[in-house]
Amino acid sequence: MSACRLCVTLCGLLLVLFCDPASQQLVINVRNQGGEVLQENISANVSDDTVVLEFQRSDGTLVTQFIDFRNEVQILKALILGEEERGQSQYQVMCFIFHFPKEAFISSDAMSKLRQKNPTTVRIPEEDRGRENFTMDYAVDLTLAGIISPHIADLCAEAPESSYTRYEDIQIWSVNQGIPEATYLQVLKRFPTVADPRLANEVHTADAHTNDIDSCSLVKKVWSPCQCHLELCIGWYPCGLKYCKGKGESKNTAMTYRCGIKTCRKCHLFSYYVPQKQICLWDE
């Protein structure tokens, strides 16, 4: 069987892998855990080695998942509409930037070749990978964020004061990319929520007594600082390739070929500092 074109069985439905890179966007209908059907748009850029997955939640929140395989960076971006009846006349944008293991998603090359034969089919993931908690330690300076990923500045342009990352991710990137931690830390501003003796020389955004910040769900005054929480779930994504064995050109030889994809669901719960509860009204 040719590796350039494979019929892929997925949940009893057909997807097709093509070697034609001209059309690289996939539209998937996904049923979430609440029973709602959302439409995901997935595209791949083989030259940049990136994948973008985007969808709009039923509450109007626009979620973008951006994967930079080259730098092992994932960005989850949320555009949340304001609540006019509570004094929010505009939307707000947050970017959460963290390490991404390459094997957690199919490659940009494989993604660019993925097509579905039945585009109206409603998909359900094969595996639920649960929820991972992220406590964000730093705000990222977008003008200098290219050291983490060259795509951050453009993708997060509307979040100059609300792009976040973690110290543990800085450690991983430092090792993997061969760049000193100090170089990464120059593009970050530490939150006043975490007291870490390893970072004693870092510039704090507030005095030491503000290190214990209450959850926004416990804060009553809308202009008080607090620890905000936001959960973003990706209801369906290609988390791996499936391989099958077949006969080779001769009777005594065998060959391995890609014969499908594995699909997953995963949630991310982000905890991060906000200067006032007014910009975290959903966390109640």
mmCIF file of N, CA, C and O in Angstrom, residues 60-144:
data_model
loop_
_atom_site.group_PDB
_atom_site.id
_atom_site.type_symbol
_atom_site.label_atom_id
_atom_site.label_comp_id
_atom_site.label_asym_id
_atom_site.label_seq_id
_atom_site.Cartn_x
_atom_site.Cartn_y
_atom_site.Cartn_z
ATOM 1 N N GLY A 60 -18.911 31.898 23.388
ATOM 2 C CA GLY A 60 -18.316 32.916 22.538
ATOM 3 C C GLY A 60 -16.807 33.004 22.617
ATOM 4 O O GLY A 60 -16.180 33.693 21.808
ATOM 5 N N THR A 61 -16.187 32.305 23.568
ATOM 6 C CA THR A 61 -14.731 32.332 23.711
ATOM 7 C C THR A 61 -14.068 31.670 22.505
ATOM 8 O O THR A 61 -14.414 30.554 22.125
ATOM 9 N N LEU A 62 -13.120 32.370 21.908
ATOM 10 C CA LEU A 62 -12.364 31.837 20.773
ATOM 11 C C LEU A 62 -11.054 31.263 21.304
ATOM 12 O O LEU A 62 -10.261 31.972 21.930
ATOM 13 N N VAL A 63 -10.834 29.976 21.074
ATOM 14 C CA VAL A 63 -9.644 29.288 21.581
ATOM 15 C C VAL A 63 -8.741 28.908 20.410
ATOM 16 O O VAL A 63 -9.202 28.341 19.412
ATOM 17 N N THR A 64 -7.467 29.244 20.525
ATOM 18 C CA THR A 64 -6.472 28.901 19.510
ATOM 19 C C THR A 64 -5.359 28.092 20.151
ATOM 20 O O THR A 64 -4.767 28.517 21.142
ATOM 21 N N GLN A 65 -5.100 26.928 19.600
ATOM 22 C CA GLN A 65 -3.964 26.108 20.017
ATOM 23 C C GLN A 65 -2.910 26.190 18.924
ATOM 24 O O GLN A 65 -3.162 25.831 17.777
ATOM 25 N N PHE A 66 -1.727 26.677 19.279
ATOM 26 C CA PHE A 66 -0.636 26.830 18.315
ATOM 27 C C PHE A 66 0.539 25.982 18.781
ATOM 28 O O PHE A 66 0.981 26.112 19.922
ATOM 29 N N ILE A 67 1.029 25.130 17.904
ATOM 30 C CA ILE A 67 2.139 24.246 18.253
ATOM 31 C C ILE A 67 3.340 24.548 17.371
ATOM 32 O O ILE A 67 3.252 24.475 16.143
ATOM 33 N N ASP A 68 4.439 24.917 17.997
ATOM 34 C CA ASP A 68 5.710 25.168 17.326
ATOM 35 C C ASP A 68 6.608 23.966 17.618
ATOM 36 O O ASP A 68 7.238 23.898 18.665
ATOM 37 N N PHE A 69 6.638 23.006 16.682
ATOM 38 C CA PHE A 69 7.409 21.787 16.900
ATOM 39 C C PHE A 69 8.908 22.071 16.984
ATOM 40 O O PHE A 69 9.631 21.438 17.746
ATOM 41 N N ARG A 70 9.365 23.013 16.201
ATOM 42 C CA ARG A 70 10.801 23.291 16.120
ATOM 43 C C ARG A 70 11.356 23.725 17.471
ATOM 44 O O ARG A 70 12.471 23.340 17.849
ATOM 45 N N ASN A 71 10.601 24.524 18.196
ATOM 46 C CA ASN A 71 11.061 25.036 19.490
ATOM 47 C C ASN A 71 10.394 24.355 20.676
ATOM 48 O O ASN A 71 10.618 24.748 21.820
ATOM 49 N N GLU A 72 9.564 23.351 20.399
ATOM 50 C CA GLU A 72 8.856 22.602 21.440
ATOM 51 C C GLU A 72 8.034 23.536 22.330
ATOM 52 O O GLU A 72 8.113 23.500 23.564
ATOM 53 N N VAL A 73 7.235 24.368 21.680
ATOM 54 C CA VAL A 73 6.431 25.368 22.374
ATOM 55 C C VAL A 73 4.966 25.198 21.980
ATOM 56 O O VAL A 73 4.645 25.032 20.802
ATOM 57 N N GLN A 74 4.092 25.221 22.970
ATOM 58 C CA GLN A 74 2.660 25.273 22.712
ATOM 59 C C GLN A 74 2.116 26.582 23.266
ATOM 60 O O GLN A 74 2.485 27.006 24.365
ATOM 61 N N ILE A 75 1.231 27.198 22.509
ATOM 62 C CA ILE A 75 0.566 28.425 22.945
ATOM 63 C C ILE A 75 -0.934 28.163 22.916
ATOM 64 O O ILE A 75 -1.483 27.774 21.883
ATOM 65 N N LEU A 76 -1.595 28.356 24.039
ATOM 66 C CA LEU A 76 -3.046 28.327 24.078
ATOM 67 C C LEU A 76 -3.527 29.761 24.275
ATOM 68 O O LEU A 76 -3.213 30.397 25.286
ATOM 69 N N LYS A 77 -4.252 30.232 23.301
ATOM 70 C CA LYS A 77 -4.727 31.619 23.305
ATOM 71 C C LYS A 77 -6.242 31.629 23.475
ATOM 72 O O LYS A 77 -6.949 30.854 22.830
ATOM 73 N N ALA A 78 -6.730 32.491 24.357
ATOM 74 C CA ALA A 78 -8.166 32.607 24.593
ATOM 75 C C ALA A 78 -8.603 34.051 24.387
ATOM 76 O O ALA A 78 -8.013 34.975 24.956
ATOM 77 N N LEU A 79 -9.604 34.256 23.552
ATOM 78 C CA LEU A 79 -10.231 35.566 23.382
ATOM 79 C C LEU A 79 -11.607 35.469 24.030
ATOM 80 O O LEU A 79 -12.476 34.720 23.564
ATOM 81 N N ILE A 80 -11.776 36.194 25.139
ATOM 82 C CA ILE A 80 -12.998 36.100 25.939
ATOM 83 C C ILE A 80 -13.792 37.399 25.808
ATOM 84 O O ILE A 80 -13.259 38.494 26.012
ATOM 85 N N LEU A 81 -15.062 37.258 25.469
ATOM 86 C CA LEU A 81 -15.927 38.423 25.307
ATOM 87 C C LEU A 81 -16.222 39.053 26.658
ATOM 88 O O LEU A 81 -16.352 38.361 27.673
ATOM 89 N N GLY A 82 -16.337 40.378 26.675
ATOM 90 C CA GLY A 82 -16.635 41.091 27.903
ATOM 91 C C GLY A 82 -18.091 40.954 28.308
ATOM 92 O O GLY A 82 -18.963 40.686 27.474
ATOM 93 N N GLU A 83 -18.357 41.144 29.599
ATOM 94 C CA GLU A 83 -19.723 41.122 30.122
ATOM 95 C C GLU A 83 -20.164 42.570 30.308
ATOM 96 O O GLU A 83 -19.821 43.215 31.295
ATOM 97 N N GLU A 84 -20.915 43.078 29.343
ATOM 98 C CA GLU A 84 -21.293 44.491 29.344
ATOM 99 C C GLU A 84 -22.089 44.871 30.596
ATOM 100 O O GLU A 84 -21.944 45.983 31.118
ATOM 101 N N GLU A 85 -22.935 43.951 31.061
ATOM 102 C CA GLU A 85 -23.759 44.272 32.234
ATOM 103 C C GLU A 85 -22.922 44.383 33.505
ATOM 104 O O GLU A 85 -23.395 44.849 34.528
ATOM 105 N N ARG A 86 -21.628 43.964 33.419
ATOM 106 C CA ARG A 86 -20.745 44.055 34.582
ATOM 107 C C ARG A 86 -19.576 45.006 34.326
ATOM 108 O O ARG A 86 -18.540 44.928 34.966
ATOM 109 N N GLY A 87 -19.762 45.903 33.368
ATOM 110 C CA GLY A 87 -18.774 46.954 33.124
ATOM 111 C C GLY A 87 -17.650 46.595 32.180
ATOM 112 O O GLY A 87 -16.671 47.334 32.074
ATOM 113 N N GLN A 88 -17.747 45.460 31.480
ATOM 114 C CA GLN A 88 -16.714 45.056 30.520
ATOM 115 C C GLN A 88 -17.239 45.291 29.106
ATOM 116 O O GLN A 88 -18.063 44.536 28.608
ATOM 117 N N SER A 89 -16.764 46.337 28.467
ATOM 118 C CA SER A 89 -17.268 46.706 27.140
ATOM 119 C C SER A 89 -16.475 46.070 26.014
ATOM 120 O O SER A 89 -16.909 46.073 24.861
ATOM 121 N N GLN A 90 -15.294 45.525 26.314
ATOM 122 C CA GLN A 90 -14.449 44.947 25.283
ATOM 123 C C GLN A 90 -14.063 43.514 25.641
ATOM 124 O O GLN A 90 -14.258 43.063 26.768
ATOM 125 N N TYR A 91 -13.505 42.825 24.656
ATOM 126 C CA TYR A 91 -13.000 41.478 24.900
ATOM 127 C C TYR A 91 -11.589 41.557 25.472
ATOM 128 O O TYR A 91 -10.944 42.601 25.426
ATOM 129 N N GLN A 92 -11.110 40.457 26.016
ATOM 130 C CA GLN A 92 -9.732 40.374 26.477
ATOM 131 C C GLN A 92 -9.101 39.100 25.940
ATOM 132 O O GLN A 92 -9.784 38.117 25.662
ATOM 133 N N VAL A 93 -7.778 39.161 25.786
ATOM 134 C CA VAL A 93 -7.035 38.053 25.193
ATOM 135 C C VAL A 93 -5.933 37.627 26.156
ATOM 136 O O VAL A 93 -5.227 38.470 26.719
ATOM 137 N N MET A 94 -5.787 36.314 26.350
ATOM 138 C CA MET A 94 -4.702 35.751 27.147
ATOM 139 C C MET A 94 -3.956 34.715 26.329
ATOM 140 O O MET A 94 -4.556 33.993 25.533
ATOM 141 N N CYS A 95 -2.639 34.658 26.514
ATOM 142 C CA CYS A 95 -1.815 33.639 25.881
ATOM 143 C C CYS A 95 -1.066 32.867 26.966
ATOM 144 O O CYS A 95 -0.392 33.470 27.808
ATOM 145 N N PHE A 96 -1.183 31.565 26.934
ATOM 146 C CA PHE A 96 -0.483 30.695 27.875
ATOM 147 C C PHE A 96 0.560 29.911 27.083
ATOM 148 O O PHE A 96 0.218 29.163 26.163
ATOM 149 N N ILE A 97 1.826 30.099 27.452
ATOM 150 C CA ILE A 97 2.954 29.582 26.677
ATOM 151 C C ILE A 97 3.695 28.561 27.524
ATOM 152 O O ILE A 97 4.136 28.870 28.630
ATOM 153 N N PHE A 98 3.842 27.341 27.005
ATOM 154 C CA PHE A 98 4.477 26.297 27.803
ATOM 155 C C PHE A 98 5.127 25.257 26.908
ATOM 156 O O PHE A 98 4.906 25.211 25.696
ATOM 157 N N HIS A 99 5.945 24.408 27.531
ATOM 158 C CA HIS A 99 6.680 23.388 26.776
ATOM 159 C C HIS A 99 5.719 22.363 26.199
ATOM 160 O O HIS A 99 4.705 22.003 26.802
ATOM 161 N N PHE A 100 6.069 21.885 25.008
ATOM 162 C CA PHE A 100 5.235 20.914 24.305
ATOM 163 C C PHE A 100 6.094 19.765 23.806
ATOM 164 O O PHE A 100 6.968 19.965 22.966
ATOM 165 N N PRO A 101 5.892 18.554 24.316
ATOM 166 C CA PRO A 101 6.654 17.407 23.803
ATOM 167 C C PRO A 101 6.190 17.056 22.390
ATOM 168 O O PRO A 101 4.987 16.946 22.138
ATOM 169 N N LYS A 102 7.119 16.882 21.478
ATOM 170 C CA LYS A 102 6.779 16.683 20.073
ATOM 171 C C LYS A 102 5.874 15.485 19.842
ATOM 172 O O LYS A 102 5.054 15.480 18.923
ATOM 173 N N GLU A 103 6.022 14.451 20.664
ATOM 174 C CA GLU A 103 5.256 13.229 20.437
ATOM 175 C C GLU A 103 3.803 13.345 20.887
ATOM 176 O O GLU A 103 3.007 12.406 20.717
ATOM 177 N N ALA A 104 3.398 14.483 21.440
ATOM 178 C CA ALA A 104 2.038 14.639 21.952
ATOM 179 C C ALA A 104 1.027 15.014 20.873
ATOM 180 O O ALA A 104 -0.175 15.105 21.144
ATOM 181 N N PHE A 105 1.487 15.249 19.657
ATOM 182 C CA PHE A 105 0.624 15.646 18.540
ATOM 183 C C PHE A 105 1.266 15.081 17.283
ATOM 184 O O PHE A 105 2.481 14.944 17.218
ATOM 185 N N ILE A 106 0.463 14.745 16.278
ATOM 186 C CA ILE A 106 1.081 14.258 15.047
ATOM 187 C C ILE A 106 1.869 15.399 14.402
ATOM 188 O O ILE A 106 1.578 16.569 14.611
ATOM 189 N N SER A 107 2.883 15.081 13.634
ATOM 190 C CA SER A 107 3.778 16.083 13.061
ATOM 191 C C SER A 107 3.040 17.010 12.102
ATOM 192 O O SER A 107 1.959 16.683 11.590
ATOM 193 N N SER A 108 3.625 18.166 11.851
ATOM 194 C CA SER A 108 3.018 19.105 10.904
ATOM 195 C C SER A 108 2.927 18.498 9.508
ATOM 196 O O SER A 108 1.967 18.749 8.765
ATOM 197 N N ASP A 109 3.907 17.681 9.152
ATOM 198 C CA ASP A 109 3.890 17.033 7.841
ATOM 199 C C ASP A 109 2.711 16.067 7.738
ATOM 200 O O ASP A 109 1.965 16.072 6.753
ATOM 201 N N ALA A 110 2.524 15.229 8.765
ATOM 202 C CA ALA A 110 1.402 14.285 8.757
ATOM 203 C C ALA A 110 0.070 15.033 8.806
ATOM 204 O O ALA A 110 -0.895 14.659 8.141
ATOM 205 N N MET A 111 0.028 16.113 9.583
ATOM 206 C CA MET A 111 -1.208 16.886 9.692
ATOM 207 C C MET A 111 -1.584 17.522 8.363
ATOM 208 O O MET A 111 -2.762 17.585 7.990
ATOM 209 N N SER A 112 -0.587 17.973 7.602
ATOM 210 C CA SER A 112 -0.860 18.623 6.322
ATOM 211 C C SER A 112 -1.432 17.652 5.298
ATOM 212 O O SER A 112 -2.046 18.076 4.311
ATOM 213 N N LYS A 113 -1.247 16.359 5.533
ATOM 214 C CA LYS A 113 -1.725 15.352 4.584
ATOM 215 C C LYS A 113 -3.055 14.721 4.997
ATOM 216 O O LYS A 113 -3.579 13.860 4.303
ATOM 217 N N LEU A 114 -3.578 15.152 6.127
ATOM 218 C CA LEU A 114 -4.788 14.541 6.650
ATOM 219 C C LEU A 114 -6.034 15.186 6.048
ATOM 220 O O LEU A 114 -6.195 16.396 6.067
ATOM 221 N N ARG A 115 -6.906 14.367 5.490
ATOM 222 C CA ARG A 115 -8.180 14.823 4.938
ATOM 223 C C ARG A 115 -9.281 13.911 5.429
ATOM 224 O O ARG A 115 -9.047 12.742 5.711
ATOM 225 N N GLN A 116 -10.496 14.422 5.499
ATOM 226 C CA GLN A 116 -11.603 13.562 5.893
ATOM 227 C C GLN A 116 -12.544 13.351 4.715
ATOM 228 O O GLN A 116 -12.834 14.262 3.954
ATOM 229 N N LYS A 117 -13.008 12.144 4.581
ATOM 230 C CA LYS A 117 -13.889 11.788 3.486
ATOM 231 C C LYS A 117 -15.326 12.204 3.770
ATOM 232 O O LYS A 117 -16.103 12.481 2.861
ATOM 233 N N ASN A 118 -15.685 12.250 5.053
ATOM 234 C CA ASN A 118 -17.053 12.601 5.445
ATOM 235 C C ASN A 118 -17.024 13.838 6.341
ATOM 236 O O ASN A 118 -17.037 13.726 7.570
ATOM 237 N N PRO A 119 -16.935 15.040 5.758
ATOM 238 C CA PRO A 119 -16.743 16.271 6.556
ATOM 239 C C PRO A 119 -17.902 16.619 7.478
ATOM 240 O O PRO A 119 -17.730 17.417 8.395
ATOM 241 N N THR A 120 -19.081 16.037 7.284
ATOM 242 C CA THR A 120 -20.210 16.363 8.156
ATOM 243 C C THR A 120 -20.268 15.466 9.391
ATOM 244 O O THR A 120 -21.082 15.691 10.289
ATOM 245 N N THR A 121 -19.402 14.455 9.449
ATOM 246 C CA THR A 121 -19.401 13.526 10.574
ATOM 247 C C THR A 121 -19.014 14.229 11.876
ATOM 248 O O THR A 121 -18.122 15.068 11.898
ATOM 249 N N VAL A 122 -19.703 13.888 12.955
ATOM 250 C CA VAL A 122 -19.376 14.425 14.277
ATOM 251 C C VAL A 122 -18.391 13.475 14.951
ATOM 252 O O VAL A 122 -18.679 12.290 15.123
ATOM 253 N N ARG A 123 -17.223 13.985 15.308
ATOM 254 C CA ARG A 123 -16.146 13.162 15.859
ATOM 255 C C ARG A 123 -16.159 13.140 17.390
ATOM 256 O O ARG A 123 -16.511 14.124 18.041
ATOM 257 N N ILE A 124 -15.720 12.024 17.928
ATOM 258 C CA ILE A 124 -15.530 11.843 19.367
ATOM 259 C C ILE A 124 -14.128 11.287 19.573
ATOM 260 O O ILE A 124 -13.739 10.332 18.889
ATOM 261 N N PRO A 125 -13.328 11.857 20.479
ATOM 262 C CA PRO A 125 -11.950 11.370 20.664
ATOM 263 C C PRO A 125 -11.912 9.963 21.225
ATOM 264 O O PRO A 125 -12.810 9.535 21.965
ATOM 265 N N GLU A 126 -10.860 9.250 20.895
ATOM 266 C CA GLU A 126 -10.686 7.887 21.388
ATOM 267 C C GLU A 126 -10.203 7.856 22.836
ATOM 268 O O GLU A 126 -10.485 6.918 23.566
ATOM 269 N N GLU A 127 -9.433 8.860 23.251
ATOM 270 C CA GLU A 127 -8.841 8.855 24.590
ATOM 271 C C GLU A 127 -9.010 10.208 25.254
ATOM 272 O O GLU A 127 -8.798 11.249 24.633
ATOM 273 N N ASP A 128 -9.400 10.193 26.519
ATOM 274 C CA ASP A 128 -9.484 11.407 27.321
ATOM 275 C C ASP A 128 -8.236 11.472 28.205
ATOM 276 O O ASP A 128 -8.056 10.622 29.083
ATOM 277 N N ARG A 129 -7.385 12.450 27.978
ATOM 278 C CA ARG A 129 -6.146 12.579 28.734
ATOM 279 C C ARG A 129 -6.292 13.453 29.969
ATOM 280 O O ARG A 129 -5.285 13.882 30.557
ATOM 281 N N GLY A 130 -7.508 13.708 30.366
ATOM 282 C CA GLY A 130 -7.749 14.384 31.633
ATOM 283 C C GLY A 130 -7.387 15.860 31.615
ATOM 284 O O GLY A 130 -7.379 16.513 30.578
ATOM 285 N N ARG A 131 -7.085 16.368 32.796
ATOM 286 C CA ARG A 131 -6.775 17.785 32.959
ATOM 287 C C ARG A 131 -5.407 17.958 33.595
ATOM 288 O O ARG A 131 -5.071 17.288 34.558
ATOM 289 N N GLU A 132 -4.644 18.879 33.048
ATOM 290 C CA GLU A 132 -3.331 19.218 33.593
ATOM 291 C C GLU A 132 -3.388 20.625 34.160
ATOM 292 O O GLU A 132 -3.939 21.539 33.544
ATOM 293 N N ASN A 133 -2.817 20.797 35.360
ATOM 294 C CA ASN A 133 -2.826 22.096 36.025
ATOM 295 C C ASN A 133 -1.539 22.861 35.728
ATOM 296 O O ASN A 133 -0.441 22.298 35.784
ATOM 297 N N PHE A 134 -1.683 24.142 35.454
ATOM 298 C CA PHE A 134 -0.547 25.004 35.147
ATOM 299 C C PHE A 134 -0.607 26.246 36.036
ATOM 300 O O PHE A 134 -1.576 27.004 35.989
ATOM 301 N N THR A 135 0.415 26.433 36.870
ATOM 302 C CA THR A 135 0.538 27.666 37.645
ATOM 303 C C THR A 135 1.577 28.534 36.958
ATOM 304 O O THR A 135 2.765 28.214 36.927
ATOM 305 N N MET A 136 1.131 29.634 36.382
ATOM 306 C CA MET A 136 2.007 30.492 35.580
ATOM 307 C C MET A 136 2.766 31.454 36.495
ATOM 308 O O MET A 136 2.169 32.140 37.332
ATOM 309 N N ASP A 137 4.090 31.485 36.331
ATOM 310 C CA ASP A 137 4.951 32.280 37.206
ATOM 311 C C ASP A 137 5.284 33.662 36.647
ATOM 312 O O ASP A 137 5.634 34.568 37.402
ATOM 313 N N TYR A 138 5.241 33.791 35.323
ATOM 314 C CA TYR A 138 5.774 34.991 34.678
ATOM 315 C C TYR A 138 4.855 35.546 33.607
ATOM 316 O O TYR A 138 4.105 34.805 32.960
ATOM 317 N N ALA A 139 4.961 36.855 33.421
ATOM 318 C CA ALA A 139 4.408 37.514 32.240
ATOM 319 C C ALA A 139 5.537 37.616 31.220
ATOM 320 O O ALA A 139 6.705 37.798 31.571
ATOM 321 N N VAL A 140 5.204 37.488 29.940
ATOM 322 C CA VAL A 140 6.205 37.472 28.870
ATOM 323 C C VAL A 140 6.211 38.807 28.141
ATOM 324 O O VAL A 140 5.163 39.337 27.762
ATOM 325 N N ASP A 141 7.397 39.365 27.943
ATOM 326 C CA ASP A 141 7.576 40.582 27.150
ATOM 327 C C ASP A 141 7.540 40.180 25.672
ATOM 328 O O ASP A 141 8.469 39.553 25.161
ATOM 329 N N LEU A 142 6.461 40.537 24.981
ATOM 330 C CA LEU A 142 6.279 40.084 23.601
ATOM 331 C C LEU A 142 7.345 40.619 22.652
ATOM 332 O O LEU A 142 7.666 39.983 21.644
ATOM 333 N N THR A 143 7.915 41.768 22.972
ATOM 334 C CA THR A 143 8.924 42.341 22.086
ATOM 335 C C THR A 143 10.212 41.540 22.086
ATOM 336 O O THR A 143 11.025 41.655 21.170
ATOM 337 N N LEU A 144 10.401 40.706 23.131
ATOM 338 C CA LEU A 144 11.622 39.908 23.247
ATOM 339 C C LEU A 144 11.340 38.410 23.234
ATOM 340 O O LEU A 144 12.250 37.604 23.421
#
